[in-house]
Amino acid sequence: MNLEPLKQTGRLATIALTGLFVFSCKKDNPKPEPEPEPVERTEAQLIKDDIYKYYKLYSLWDKSIPDYTSDPSQFTDKYGTADMVLDALKKMTPAHTAYPNGVFDRFSYMLGLDGYNTGTTASGRLKMDTNDGYGIYVQLGTEDEKTAQPIIYFVEGGSPAQKAGFKRSDFITAVNGDSDYSIAVTCTATGCSINDASARDKMMNKLNAALDAGTLKLQVKHQDGTTTTKDLTYANGYTIDPIYKDSIYTYNGNNVGYLALSSFEEIENNNVNQQKIDAAFDKFQTQQIKSLIVDLRYNGGGYVDASAYVADKIGGAITKGKLMLTYEVNDYIKATPSINKMFQDTKFEGKSNLNLSKVYFLVSDRTASAAEMIINVLKPYLQVQIIASGTRTYGKPVGFFEQVVQKKVSFWPVSFLLKNSANFSDYWDGLVPDKGNITDYVFVDVGDKKETMLATALNDAAPGITTKASINAVSRKGYRTLDQGEVNIRPDRGMIKKR
């Protein structure tokens, strides 16, 4: 029997089966597709990612934030802009119903650099040590209970307006030749109201536009009835002089010091700010003041170290060697020596020889951050009296340090909580005054003894010396400010640590 054909047939069958097997394997196990090329993140996406990363790393409330550090895009791609990312992060912080958004973090923020838009119209960097503009801050007041005009309530030291001689209590009567800057009001025993809100808004918008322009011709009427007209040029980056008044009031040998501070600008290496603070306190020491009035009503904060320096000057011999403040930070900062070194306990060094019997702080709802800090750290050691134009200060016991994101955004996440030596920091809703609702009488200049808040402090600081007449004298008939009459407001300076 010839088996060759069968053998051949078997070989062919084997080849066929093998081919089928190979074919089947190829079908069941296709060659892997090449990995897709990684998609490069856009600049806007990278900024959103970094906002998340820095907030997670440095936020005081980091434990409330979900961990997407390995891939922030899982979180950030849900939001269209960097501002939306930050807003979402802030809303994850613990609840505090007294705040507008119902959470503790109402403070972290960002600003676009060099015109970069983060999703809002805000731009520019947090200004410290320098400021832009004319340095004039205005509200509405009436001197006849019939019409209201803009009146200057604060002029920042070092500004074009200050150098031109404008001052608190000056009525603005014309701007760039336009004298249409008055509106009708109706006054009763309880206050004054504006007859036409649209007229007020129109005037305020017109004045704010003028204060943002490159040049300004300003005419004012002083309290003595004389007028002054000056041409001003908008300043980009004028150096702030934070001491806008220092005086000593003497009553039968009882010397009372007065120091008005608009902010806490950098004090280091014997710079100009340090020299001026030192000079003021040298004068206080020479005159052996026994009480000091510190005017912080327009002070929105500044550098922690500068505030601590002034606190040390005020504490003097009484607080020397004692604990001033401690910091609360998150676990990441504690574990990072290069950052945590900024947050060591601070002690009073005894930077003056003052031995004050009492310190008075004049405050408002704009008194914030480093300005509140100085009050808080002195309260455990000195007799402190807070005199307020309202019912509380602003309420900001926290601070931050800057992160520059992609060279486009200046980001300030809240990173630390400050406590005094008694471990107190719970003034989220503001410090409560000993005397509240004292009129901030803008119709006299800074440091005038007839100014209501100052006169209130002087009346307590110099018992036996009648200043009641001064307090009563300021209530001149017809001279009143208007609720919601502020044209522009000094911005919060924050509570800043410098890396």
Short mmCIF file of N, CA and C in Angstrom, two decimals, residues 281 284-286 288-290 312-319 350-357:
data_model
loop_
_atom_site.label_atom_id
_atom_site.label_comp_id
_atom_site.label_asym_id
_atom_site.label_seq_id
_atom_site.Cartn_x
_atom_site.Cartn_y
_atom_site.Cartn_z
N PHE A 281 9.66 107.20 68.46
CA PHE A 281 9.71 106.61 69.80
C PHE A 281 10.83 107.21 70.65
N PHE A 284 9.13 110.10 72.08
CA PHE A 284 8.22 109.68 73.16
C PHE A 284 9.00 109.38 74.44
N GLN A 285 10.16 108.73 74.29
CA GLN A 285 10.97 108.42 75.47
C GLN A 285 11.51 109.68 76.12
N THR A 286 12.01 110.59 75.29
CA THR A 286 12.59 111.83 75.83
C THR A 286 11.55 112.62 76.60
N GLN A 288 9.02 111.33 78.02
CA GLN A 288 8.54 110.46 79.11
C GLN A 288 7.01 110.33 79.10
N ILE A 289 6.49 109.98 77.94
CA ILE A 289 5.04 109.80 77.87
C ILE A 289 4.62 108.61 78.75
N LYS A 290 3.44 108.71 79.32
CA LYS A 290 2.92 107.64 80.16
C LYS A 290 1.79 106.88 79.49
N ASP A 312 7.00 95.93 69.70
CA ASP A 312 8.14 95.87 70.62
C ASP A 312 8.50 97.25 71.14
N LYS A 313 8.40 98.26 70.29
CA LYS A 313 8.65 99.64 70.71
C LYS A 313 7.62 100.08 71.75
N ILE A 314 6.36 99.72 71.53
CA ILE A 314 5.30 100.12 72.45
C ILE A 314 5.43 99.38 73.78
N GLY A 315 5.71 98.08 73.69
CA GLY A 315 5.82 97.28 74.91
C GLY A 315 6.96 97.71 75.80
N GLY A 316 8.08 98.11 75.19
CA GLY A 316 9.20 98.66 75.94
C GLY A 316 9.70 97.77 77.06
N ALA A 317 9.94 98.40 78.21
CA ALA A 317 10.51 97.69 79.36
C ALA A 317 9.54 96.67 79.94
N ILE A 318 8.26 96.89 79.78
CA ILE A 318 7.26 96.01 80.39
C ILE A 318 7.26 94.62 79.75
N THR A 319 7.44 94.55 78.45
CA THR A 319 7.30 93.28 77.74
C THR A 319 8.63 92.62 77.41
N GLY A 350 12.53 94.35 73.81
CA GLY A 350 12.75 95.58 74.58
C GLY A 350 13.38 96.65 73.72
N LYS A 351 12.74 96.99 72.60
CA LYS A 351 13.32 97.93 71.65
C LYS A 351 13.15 99.39 72.07
N SER A 352 12.51 99.62 73.21
CA SER A 352 12.45 100.96 73.78
C SER A 352 12.45 100.83 75.30
N ASN A 353 12.57 101.96 75.97
CA ASN A 353 12.53 101.96 77.43
C ASN A 353 11.21 102.50 77.96
N LEU A 354 10.20 102.57 77.10
CA LEU A 354 8.91 103.08 77.54
C LEU A 354 8.32 102.19 78.64
N ASN A 355 7.59 102.83 79.52
CA ASN A 355 6.89 102.11 80.59
C ASN A 355 5.48 102.69 80.65
N LEU A 356 4.66 102.28 79.69
CA LEU A 356 3.36 102.92 79.50
C LEU A 356 2.32 102.38 80.47
N SER A 357 1.51 103.30 80.98
CA SER A 357 0.41 102.88 81.85
C SER A 357 -0.79 102.42 81.04
#
